[in-house]
Short mmCIF file of C-alpha atoms in Angstrom, two decimals:
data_model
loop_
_atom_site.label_atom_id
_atom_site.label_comp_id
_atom_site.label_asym_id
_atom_site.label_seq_id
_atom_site.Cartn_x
_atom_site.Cartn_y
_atom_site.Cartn_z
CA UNK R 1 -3.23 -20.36 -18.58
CA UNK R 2 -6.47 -21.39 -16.55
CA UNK R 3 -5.19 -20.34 -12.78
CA UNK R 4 -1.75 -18.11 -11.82
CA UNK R 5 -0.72 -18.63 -8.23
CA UNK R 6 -0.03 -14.49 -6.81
CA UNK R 7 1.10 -12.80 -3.52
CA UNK R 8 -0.06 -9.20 -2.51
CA UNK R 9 2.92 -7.58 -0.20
CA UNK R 10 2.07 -4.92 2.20
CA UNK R 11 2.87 -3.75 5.17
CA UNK R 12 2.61 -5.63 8.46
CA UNK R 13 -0.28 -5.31 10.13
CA UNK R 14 -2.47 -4.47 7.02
CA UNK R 15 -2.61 -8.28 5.91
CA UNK R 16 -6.60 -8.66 7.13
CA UNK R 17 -7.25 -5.86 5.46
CA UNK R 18 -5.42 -6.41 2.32
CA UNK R 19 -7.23 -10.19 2.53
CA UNK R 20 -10.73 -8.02 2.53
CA UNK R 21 -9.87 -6.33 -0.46
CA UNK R 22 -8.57 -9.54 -2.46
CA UNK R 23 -12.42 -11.48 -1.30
CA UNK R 24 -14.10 -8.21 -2.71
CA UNK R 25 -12.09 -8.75 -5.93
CA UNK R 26 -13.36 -11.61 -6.22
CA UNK R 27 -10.36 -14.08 -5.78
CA UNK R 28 -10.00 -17.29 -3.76
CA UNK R 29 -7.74 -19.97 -2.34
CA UNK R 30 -6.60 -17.06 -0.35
CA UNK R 31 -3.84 -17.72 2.18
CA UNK R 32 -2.45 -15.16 4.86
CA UNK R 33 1.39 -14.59 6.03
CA UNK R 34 3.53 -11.83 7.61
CA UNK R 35 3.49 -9.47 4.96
CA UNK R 36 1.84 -11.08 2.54
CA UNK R 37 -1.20 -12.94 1.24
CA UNK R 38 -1.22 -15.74 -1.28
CA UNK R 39 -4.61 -15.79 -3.34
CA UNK R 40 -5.14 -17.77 -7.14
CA UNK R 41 -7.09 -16.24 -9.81
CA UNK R 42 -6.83 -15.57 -14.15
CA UNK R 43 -4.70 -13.52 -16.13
CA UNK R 44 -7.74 -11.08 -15.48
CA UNK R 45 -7.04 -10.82 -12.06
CA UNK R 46 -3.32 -9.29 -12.94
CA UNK R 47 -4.71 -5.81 -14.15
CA UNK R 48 -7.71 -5.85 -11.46
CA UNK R 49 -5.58 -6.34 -8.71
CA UNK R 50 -3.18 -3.82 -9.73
CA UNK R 51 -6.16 -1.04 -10.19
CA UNK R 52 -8.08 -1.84 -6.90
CA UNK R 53 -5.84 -2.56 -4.19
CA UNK R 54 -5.45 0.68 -1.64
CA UNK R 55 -3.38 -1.54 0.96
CA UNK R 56 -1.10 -4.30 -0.94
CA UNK R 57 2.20 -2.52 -1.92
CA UNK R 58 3.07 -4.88 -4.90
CA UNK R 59 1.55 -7.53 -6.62
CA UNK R 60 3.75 -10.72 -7.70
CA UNK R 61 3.23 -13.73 -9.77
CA UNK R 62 4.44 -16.50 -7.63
CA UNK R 63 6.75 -19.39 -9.83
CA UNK R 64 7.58 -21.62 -7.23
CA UNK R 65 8.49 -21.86 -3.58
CA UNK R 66 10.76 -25.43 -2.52
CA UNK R 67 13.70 -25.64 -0.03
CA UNK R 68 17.54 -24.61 -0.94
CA UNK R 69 20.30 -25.68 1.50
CA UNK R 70 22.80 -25.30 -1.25
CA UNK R 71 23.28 -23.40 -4.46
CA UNK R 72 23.20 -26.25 -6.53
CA UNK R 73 19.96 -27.07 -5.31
CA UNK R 74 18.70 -23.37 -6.17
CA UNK R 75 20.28 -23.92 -9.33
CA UNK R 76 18.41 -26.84 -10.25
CA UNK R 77 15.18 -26.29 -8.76
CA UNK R 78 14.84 -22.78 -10.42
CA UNK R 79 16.18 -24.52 -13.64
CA UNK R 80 12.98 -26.01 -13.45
CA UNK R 81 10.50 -23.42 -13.33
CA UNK R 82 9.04 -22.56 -16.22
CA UNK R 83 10.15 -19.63 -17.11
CA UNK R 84 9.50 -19.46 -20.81
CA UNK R 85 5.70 -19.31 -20.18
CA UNK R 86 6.40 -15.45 -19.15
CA UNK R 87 9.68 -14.30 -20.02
CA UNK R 88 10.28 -13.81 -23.97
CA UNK R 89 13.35 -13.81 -25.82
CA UNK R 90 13.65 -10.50 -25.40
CA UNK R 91 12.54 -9.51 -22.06
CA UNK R 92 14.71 -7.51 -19.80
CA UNK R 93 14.84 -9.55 -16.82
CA UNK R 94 16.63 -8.63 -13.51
CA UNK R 95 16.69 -10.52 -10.66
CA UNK R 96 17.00 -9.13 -6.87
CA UNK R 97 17.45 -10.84 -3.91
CA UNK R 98 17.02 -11.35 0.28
CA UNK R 99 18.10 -13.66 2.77
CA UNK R 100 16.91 -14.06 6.65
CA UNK R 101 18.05 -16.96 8.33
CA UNK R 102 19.11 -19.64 5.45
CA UNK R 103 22.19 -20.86 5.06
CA UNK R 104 22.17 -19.27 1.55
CA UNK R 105 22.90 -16.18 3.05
CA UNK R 106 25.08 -14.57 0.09
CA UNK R 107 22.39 -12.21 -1.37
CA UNK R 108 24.71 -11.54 -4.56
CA UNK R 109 25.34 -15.09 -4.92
CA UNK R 110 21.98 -16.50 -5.06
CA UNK R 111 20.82 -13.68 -7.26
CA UNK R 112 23.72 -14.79 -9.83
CA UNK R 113 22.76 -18.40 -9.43
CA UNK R 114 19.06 -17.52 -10.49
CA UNK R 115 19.60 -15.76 -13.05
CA UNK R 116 21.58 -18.40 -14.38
CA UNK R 117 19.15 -20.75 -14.29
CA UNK R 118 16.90 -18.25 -15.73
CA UNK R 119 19.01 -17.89 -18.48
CA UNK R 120 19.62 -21.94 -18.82
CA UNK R 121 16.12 -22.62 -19.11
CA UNK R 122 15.08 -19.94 -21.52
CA UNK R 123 17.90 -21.35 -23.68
CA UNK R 124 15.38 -24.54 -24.07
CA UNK R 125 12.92 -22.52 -25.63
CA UNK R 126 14.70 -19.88 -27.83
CA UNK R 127 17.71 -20.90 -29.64
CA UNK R 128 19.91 -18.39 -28.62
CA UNK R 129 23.40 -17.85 -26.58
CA UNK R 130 23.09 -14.22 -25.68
CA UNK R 131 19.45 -12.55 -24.47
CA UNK R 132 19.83 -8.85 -24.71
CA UNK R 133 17.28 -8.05 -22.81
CA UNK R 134 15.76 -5.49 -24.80
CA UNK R 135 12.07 -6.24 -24.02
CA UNK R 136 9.77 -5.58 -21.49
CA UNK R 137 10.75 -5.48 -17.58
CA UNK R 138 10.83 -8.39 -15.60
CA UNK R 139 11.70 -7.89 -12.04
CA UNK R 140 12.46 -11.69 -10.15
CA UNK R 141 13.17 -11.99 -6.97
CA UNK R 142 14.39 -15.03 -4.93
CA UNK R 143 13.50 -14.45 -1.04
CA UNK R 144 15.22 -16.94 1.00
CA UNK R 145 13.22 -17.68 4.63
CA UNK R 146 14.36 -20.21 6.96
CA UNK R 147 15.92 -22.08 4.19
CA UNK R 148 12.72 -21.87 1.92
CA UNK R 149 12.90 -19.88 -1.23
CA UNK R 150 10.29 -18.11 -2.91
CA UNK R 151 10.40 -17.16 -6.67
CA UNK R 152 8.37 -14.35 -8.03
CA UNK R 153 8.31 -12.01 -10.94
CA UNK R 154 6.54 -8.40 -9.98
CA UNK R 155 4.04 -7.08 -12.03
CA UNK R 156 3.26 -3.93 -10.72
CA UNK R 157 6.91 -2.08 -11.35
CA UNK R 158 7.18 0.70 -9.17
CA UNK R 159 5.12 0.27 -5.48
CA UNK R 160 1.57 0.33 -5.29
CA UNK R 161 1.64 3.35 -3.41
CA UNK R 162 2.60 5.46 -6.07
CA UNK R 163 -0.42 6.33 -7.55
CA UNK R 164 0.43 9.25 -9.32
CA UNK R 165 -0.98 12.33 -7.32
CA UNK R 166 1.79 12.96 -4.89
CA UNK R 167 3.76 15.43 -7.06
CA UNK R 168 4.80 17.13 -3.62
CA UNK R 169 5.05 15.53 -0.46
CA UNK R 170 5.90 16.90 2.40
CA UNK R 171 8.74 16.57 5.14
CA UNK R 172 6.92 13.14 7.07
CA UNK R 173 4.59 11.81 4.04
CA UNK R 174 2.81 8.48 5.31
CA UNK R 175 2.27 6.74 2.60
CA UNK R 176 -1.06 6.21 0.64
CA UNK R 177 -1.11 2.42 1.35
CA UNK R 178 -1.15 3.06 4.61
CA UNK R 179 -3.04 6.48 4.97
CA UNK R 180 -6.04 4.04 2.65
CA UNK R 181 -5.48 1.04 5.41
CA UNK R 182 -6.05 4.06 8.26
CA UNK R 183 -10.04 5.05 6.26
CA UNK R 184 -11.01 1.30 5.68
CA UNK R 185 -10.41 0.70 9.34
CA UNK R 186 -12.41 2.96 10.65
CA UNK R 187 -16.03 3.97 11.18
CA UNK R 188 -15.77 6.96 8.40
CA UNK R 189 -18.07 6.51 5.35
CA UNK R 190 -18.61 9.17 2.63
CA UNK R 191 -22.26 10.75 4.73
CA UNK R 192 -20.40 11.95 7.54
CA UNK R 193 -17.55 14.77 7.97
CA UNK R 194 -13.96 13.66 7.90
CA UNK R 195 -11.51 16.09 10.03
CA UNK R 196 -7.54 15.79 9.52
CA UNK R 197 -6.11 18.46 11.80
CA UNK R 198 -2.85 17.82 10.83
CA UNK R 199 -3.26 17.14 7.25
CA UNK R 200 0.64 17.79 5.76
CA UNK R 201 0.22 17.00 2.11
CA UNK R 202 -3.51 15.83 1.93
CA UNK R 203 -2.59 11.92 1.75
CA UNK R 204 -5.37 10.66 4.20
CA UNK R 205 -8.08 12.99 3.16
CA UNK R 206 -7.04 12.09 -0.59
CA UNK R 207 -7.33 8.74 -0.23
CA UNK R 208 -10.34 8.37 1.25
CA UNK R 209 -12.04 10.80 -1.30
CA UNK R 210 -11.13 7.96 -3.51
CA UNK R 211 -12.76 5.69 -1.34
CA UNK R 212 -15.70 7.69 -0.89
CA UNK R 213 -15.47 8.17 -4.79
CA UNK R 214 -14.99 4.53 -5.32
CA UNK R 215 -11.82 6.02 -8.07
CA UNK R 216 -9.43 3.02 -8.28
CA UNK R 217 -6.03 3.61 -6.99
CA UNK R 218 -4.13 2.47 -9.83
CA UNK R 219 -6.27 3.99 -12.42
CA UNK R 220 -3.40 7.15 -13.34
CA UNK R 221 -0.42 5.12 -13.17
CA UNK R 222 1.22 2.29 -15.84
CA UNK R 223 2.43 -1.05 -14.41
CA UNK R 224 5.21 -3.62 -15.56
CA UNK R 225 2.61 -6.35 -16.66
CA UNK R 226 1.11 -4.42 -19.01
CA UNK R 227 3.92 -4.59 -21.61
CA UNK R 228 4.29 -8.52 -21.04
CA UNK R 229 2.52 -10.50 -23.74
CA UNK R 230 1.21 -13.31 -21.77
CA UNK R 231 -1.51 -10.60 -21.13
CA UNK R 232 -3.58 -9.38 -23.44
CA UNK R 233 -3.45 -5.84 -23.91
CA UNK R 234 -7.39 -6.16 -23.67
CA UNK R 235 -7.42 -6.95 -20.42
CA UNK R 236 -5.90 -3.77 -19.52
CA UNK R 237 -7.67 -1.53 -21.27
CA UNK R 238 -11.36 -3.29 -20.31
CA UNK R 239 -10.59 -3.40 -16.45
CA UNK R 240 -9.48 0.38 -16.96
CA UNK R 241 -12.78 1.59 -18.43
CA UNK R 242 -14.53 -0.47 -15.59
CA UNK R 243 -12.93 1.47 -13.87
CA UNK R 244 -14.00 4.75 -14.85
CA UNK R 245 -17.29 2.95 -15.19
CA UNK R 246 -17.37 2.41 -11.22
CA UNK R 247 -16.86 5.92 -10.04
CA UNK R 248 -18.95 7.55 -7.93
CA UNK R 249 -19.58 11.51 -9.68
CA UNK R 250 -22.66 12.53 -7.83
CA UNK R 251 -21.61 11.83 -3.93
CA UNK R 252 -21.15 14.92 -2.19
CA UNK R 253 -17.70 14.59 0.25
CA UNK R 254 -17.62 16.50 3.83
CA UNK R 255 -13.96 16.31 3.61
CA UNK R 256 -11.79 19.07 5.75
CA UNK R 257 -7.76 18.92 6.12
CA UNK R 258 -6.02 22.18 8.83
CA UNK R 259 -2.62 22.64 9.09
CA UNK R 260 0.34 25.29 10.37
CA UNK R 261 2.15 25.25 7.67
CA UNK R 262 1.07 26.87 4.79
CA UNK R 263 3.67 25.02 2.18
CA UNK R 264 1.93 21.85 3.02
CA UNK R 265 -1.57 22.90 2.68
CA UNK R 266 -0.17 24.40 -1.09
CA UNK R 267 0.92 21.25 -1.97
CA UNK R 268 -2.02 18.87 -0.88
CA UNK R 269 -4.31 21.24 -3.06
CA UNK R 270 -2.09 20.57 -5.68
CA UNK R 271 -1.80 17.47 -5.06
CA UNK R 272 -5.85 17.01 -4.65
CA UNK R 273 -5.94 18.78 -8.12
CA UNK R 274 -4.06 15.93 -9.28
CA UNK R 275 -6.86 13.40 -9.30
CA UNK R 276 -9.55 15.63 -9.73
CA UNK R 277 -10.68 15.89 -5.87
CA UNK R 278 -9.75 19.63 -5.38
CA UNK R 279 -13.65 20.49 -4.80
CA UNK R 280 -14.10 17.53 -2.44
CA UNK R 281 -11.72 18.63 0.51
CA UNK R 282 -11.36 21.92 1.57
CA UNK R 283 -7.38 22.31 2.98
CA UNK R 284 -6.73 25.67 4.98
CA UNK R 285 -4.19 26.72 7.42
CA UNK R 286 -5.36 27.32 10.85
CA UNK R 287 -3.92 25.53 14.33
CA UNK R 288 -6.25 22.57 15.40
CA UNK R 289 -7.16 24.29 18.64
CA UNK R 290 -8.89 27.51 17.05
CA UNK R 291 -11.01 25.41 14.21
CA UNK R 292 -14.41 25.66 14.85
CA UNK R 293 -16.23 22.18 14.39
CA UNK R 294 -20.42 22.14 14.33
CA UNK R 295 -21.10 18.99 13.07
CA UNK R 296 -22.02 15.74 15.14
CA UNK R 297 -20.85 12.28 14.38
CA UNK R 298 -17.86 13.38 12.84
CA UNK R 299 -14.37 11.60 12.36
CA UNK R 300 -10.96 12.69 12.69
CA UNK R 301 -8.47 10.91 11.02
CA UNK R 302 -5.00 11.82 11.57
CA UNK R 303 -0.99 11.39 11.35
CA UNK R 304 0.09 14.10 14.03
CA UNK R 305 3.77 14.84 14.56
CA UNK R 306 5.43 11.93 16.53
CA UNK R 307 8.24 14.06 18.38
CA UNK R 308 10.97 12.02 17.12
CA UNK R 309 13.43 14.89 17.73
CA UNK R 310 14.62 15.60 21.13
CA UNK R 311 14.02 19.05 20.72
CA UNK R 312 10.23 18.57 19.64
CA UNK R 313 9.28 16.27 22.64
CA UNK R 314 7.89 18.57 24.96
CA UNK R 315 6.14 20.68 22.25
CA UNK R 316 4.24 17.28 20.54
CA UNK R 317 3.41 16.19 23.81
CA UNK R 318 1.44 19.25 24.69
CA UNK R 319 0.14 19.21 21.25
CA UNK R 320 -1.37 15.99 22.17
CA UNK R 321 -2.99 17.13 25.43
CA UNK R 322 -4.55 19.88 23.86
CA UNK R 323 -5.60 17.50 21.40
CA UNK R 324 -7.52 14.95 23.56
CA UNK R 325 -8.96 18.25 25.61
CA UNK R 326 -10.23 19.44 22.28
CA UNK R 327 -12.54 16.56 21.43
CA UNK R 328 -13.55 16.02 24.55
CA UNK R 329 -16.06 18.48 23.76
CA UNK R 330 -17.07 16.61 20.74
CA UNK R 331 -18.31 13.27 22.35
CA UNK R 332 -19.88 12.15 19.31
CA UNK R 333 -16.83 12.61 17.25
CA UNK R 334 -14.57 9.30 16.67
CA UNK R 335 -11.01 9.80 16.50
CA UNK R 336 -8.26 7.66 14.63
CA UNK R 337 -4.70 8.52 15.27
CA UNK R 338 -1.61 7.28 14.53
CA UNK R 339 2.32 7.49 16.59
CA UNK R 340 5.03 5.90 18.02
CA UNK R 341 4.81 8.29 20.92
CA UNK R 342 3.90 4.79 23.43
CA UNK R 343 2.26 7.82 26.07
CA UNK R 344 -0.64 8.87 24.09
CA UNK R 345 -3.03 7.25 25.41
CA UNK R 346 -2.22 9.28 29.00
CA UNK R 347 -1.33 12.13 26.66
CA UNK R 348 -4.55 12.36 25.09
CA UNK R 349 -6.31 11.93 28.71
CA UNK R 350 -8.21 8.88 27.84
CA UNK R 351 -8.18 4.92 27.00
CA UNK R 352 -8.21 4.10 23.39
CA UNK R 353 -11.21 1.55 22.70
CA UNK R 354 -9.05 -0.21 20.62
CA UNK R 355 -5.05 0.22 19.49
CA UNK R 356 -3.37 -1.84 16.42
CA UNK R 357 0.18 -2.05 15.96
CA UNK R 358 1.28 -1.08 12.36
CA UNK R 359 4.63 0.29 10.63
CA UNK R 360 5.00 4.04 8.98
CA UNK R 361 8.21 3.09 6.59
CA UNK R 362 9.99 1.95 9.37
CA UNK R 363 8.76 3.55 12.49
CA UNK R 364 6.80 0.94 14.89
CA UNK R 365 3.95 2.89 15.45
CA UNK R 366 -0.08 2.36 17.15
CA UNK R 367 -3.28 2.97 15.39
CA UNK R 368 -5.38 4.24 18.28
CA UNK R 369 -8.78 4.16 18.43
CA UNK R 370 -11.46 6.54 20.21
CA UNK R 371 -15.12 5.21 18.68
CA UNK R 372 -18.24 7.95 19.05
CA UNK R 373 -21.41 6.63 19.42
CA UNK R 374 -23.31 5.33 16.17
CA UNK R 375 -24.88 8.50 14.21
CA UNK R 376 -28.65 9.03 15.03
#
């Protein structure tokens, strides 16, 4: 199989820098969309993009894309795929489903009428009745847009942000996709000194060790591809000892993570243990307005509390104040902060250079940014 058509899903507002990620890989015939980016590459590029990618949240084989007005016509059209080429005999395919604005709007429905087409086709390859599914995972999904459907088989298995560290989280985790997206778009590299004031469980300050450690994302956790056998198993293993190959031992981090609560900073040395990082960021627990910073040119990059809760309103929003009066006697410092709270900007007591409109799970929230000037 010389070229596999593929879609990287993340979360909107990420797609640039997911496509960024995807050109460093090395792929082309890349092509962006809400939520996702097309891109065409090898069998090679199934394992690769499953290591390396901090911001894509799952990475899909695409089988075809055509319209469907009725189920016979998603019947037949998926009938046509082929599906052989990637399913065996005995894989354990399962097929899920979602529907915005088609007239196939029966999620259920569809699902069942893909699958039986699945099932119909494989039939013209193994010469069977009954599959029993005892292989390998398979996860297809039909997304129905406007009509159009999309067919795609998943081969990373559980979410890309799931790398394997996160043992304990704590109560408002932002996940590693986007706490990864939150380093790569900002000024930070690995010579100057990171600040998260309100570190929770470590996830920002973890991820961009990684970064700064060049350690690939993926390279603790297993994926659904690698038990198919359209991939050799040698693909796997070489792009994992690349890998390992690739990181960075002798760079020395200025990583530094405060918070309140002393559960959370347990758990993000735990779960900076995890990967090997717990000499790279030093977590403690002190309030953001009594730590004592010395260094110039720093960064701060941060998920502060967001108020949700009525009853936390008043106390966030002074939080905030004291935060903006805080590094206003660190001019040189850039900040990079992240809320749905739509006053921070008058909060915080000054202009953001630039703001960016991204999604925590499902909170709308702005990436606001305060740039220092360049280091000397």
């Amino acid at each position: 199989m010389d070229r596999v058509e593929m879609i990287a899903t993340t979360t909107f507002g990420l797609e640039a820098v997911t496509k960024r990620e995807l050109i460093e890989l090395g792929v082309d015939d890349i092509n962006v969309e809400n939520g996702k980016i097309s891109f065409k590459g090898t069998l090679r590029d199934i394992p690769r993009a499953n290591l390396w990618l901090r911001t894509a949240e799952r990475v899909l084989v695409k089988m075809g894309e055509f319209k469907a007005l009725t189920f016979d016509e998603l019947f037949e059209k998926t009938k046509s795929l082929p599906w052989e080429d990637w399913i065996p005999e005995d894989g354990n395919f399962i097929v899920e489903g979602k529907s915005v604005k088609s007239q196939l709007y029966s999620i259920s429905d569809s699902q069942r009428i893909v699958e039986k087409a699945i099932v119909e086709r494989l039939k013209t390859k193994y010469p069977v009745e009954w599959f029993e599914k005892s292989g390998a995972r398979y996860r297809v999904e039909v997304a129905l847009l406007k009509d159009i459907a999309t067919l795609t088989i998943d081969t990373s298995g559980e979410g890309l942000h799931k790398r394997g560290y996160r043992d304990r989280a704590g109560d408002a985790p932002i996940k590693e996709t986007l706490a990864a997206a939150m380093v790569m778009l900002s000024y930070w590299n690995k010579d100057r000194v990171l600040f998260d004031p309100f570190c929770g469980s470590g996830t920002i300050l973890i991820e961009a060790a990684m970064i700064g450690k060049n350690i690939a994302p993926g390279l603790d956790r297993k994926f659904d591809a690698e038990y198919w056998g359209i991939i050799p198993k040698e693909y796997w293993s070489v792009e994992r000892v690349e890998a390992m190959r690739k990181i960075d031992h002798d760079s020395t981090l200025h990583l530094l993570g405060s918070d309140t609560d002393k559960r959370s900073i347990l758990r993000a040395r735990d779960n900076a243990a995890n990967v090997g990082l717990e000499d790279d960021i030093a977590f403690f627990m002190k309030d953001m307005r009594d730590v004592d910073l010395q260094e110039d040119y720093g960064v701060v990059i941060t998920n502060p509390p967001y108020g949700e809760r009525m009853g936390d309103r008043e106390e966030v929003e002074q939080l905030y104040r004291d935060f903006g009066k805080k590094f206003s006697d660190h001019p040189t410092w850039s900040i990079y902060s992240i809320t749905s709270n739509e006053n921070f900007e008058t909060l915080y007591g000054k202009k953001a250079d630039r703001k960016r409109k991204l999604y925590n799970g499902r909170i709308k929230v702005d990436f606001y940014q305060f740039y220092g000037p360049r280091p000397e």
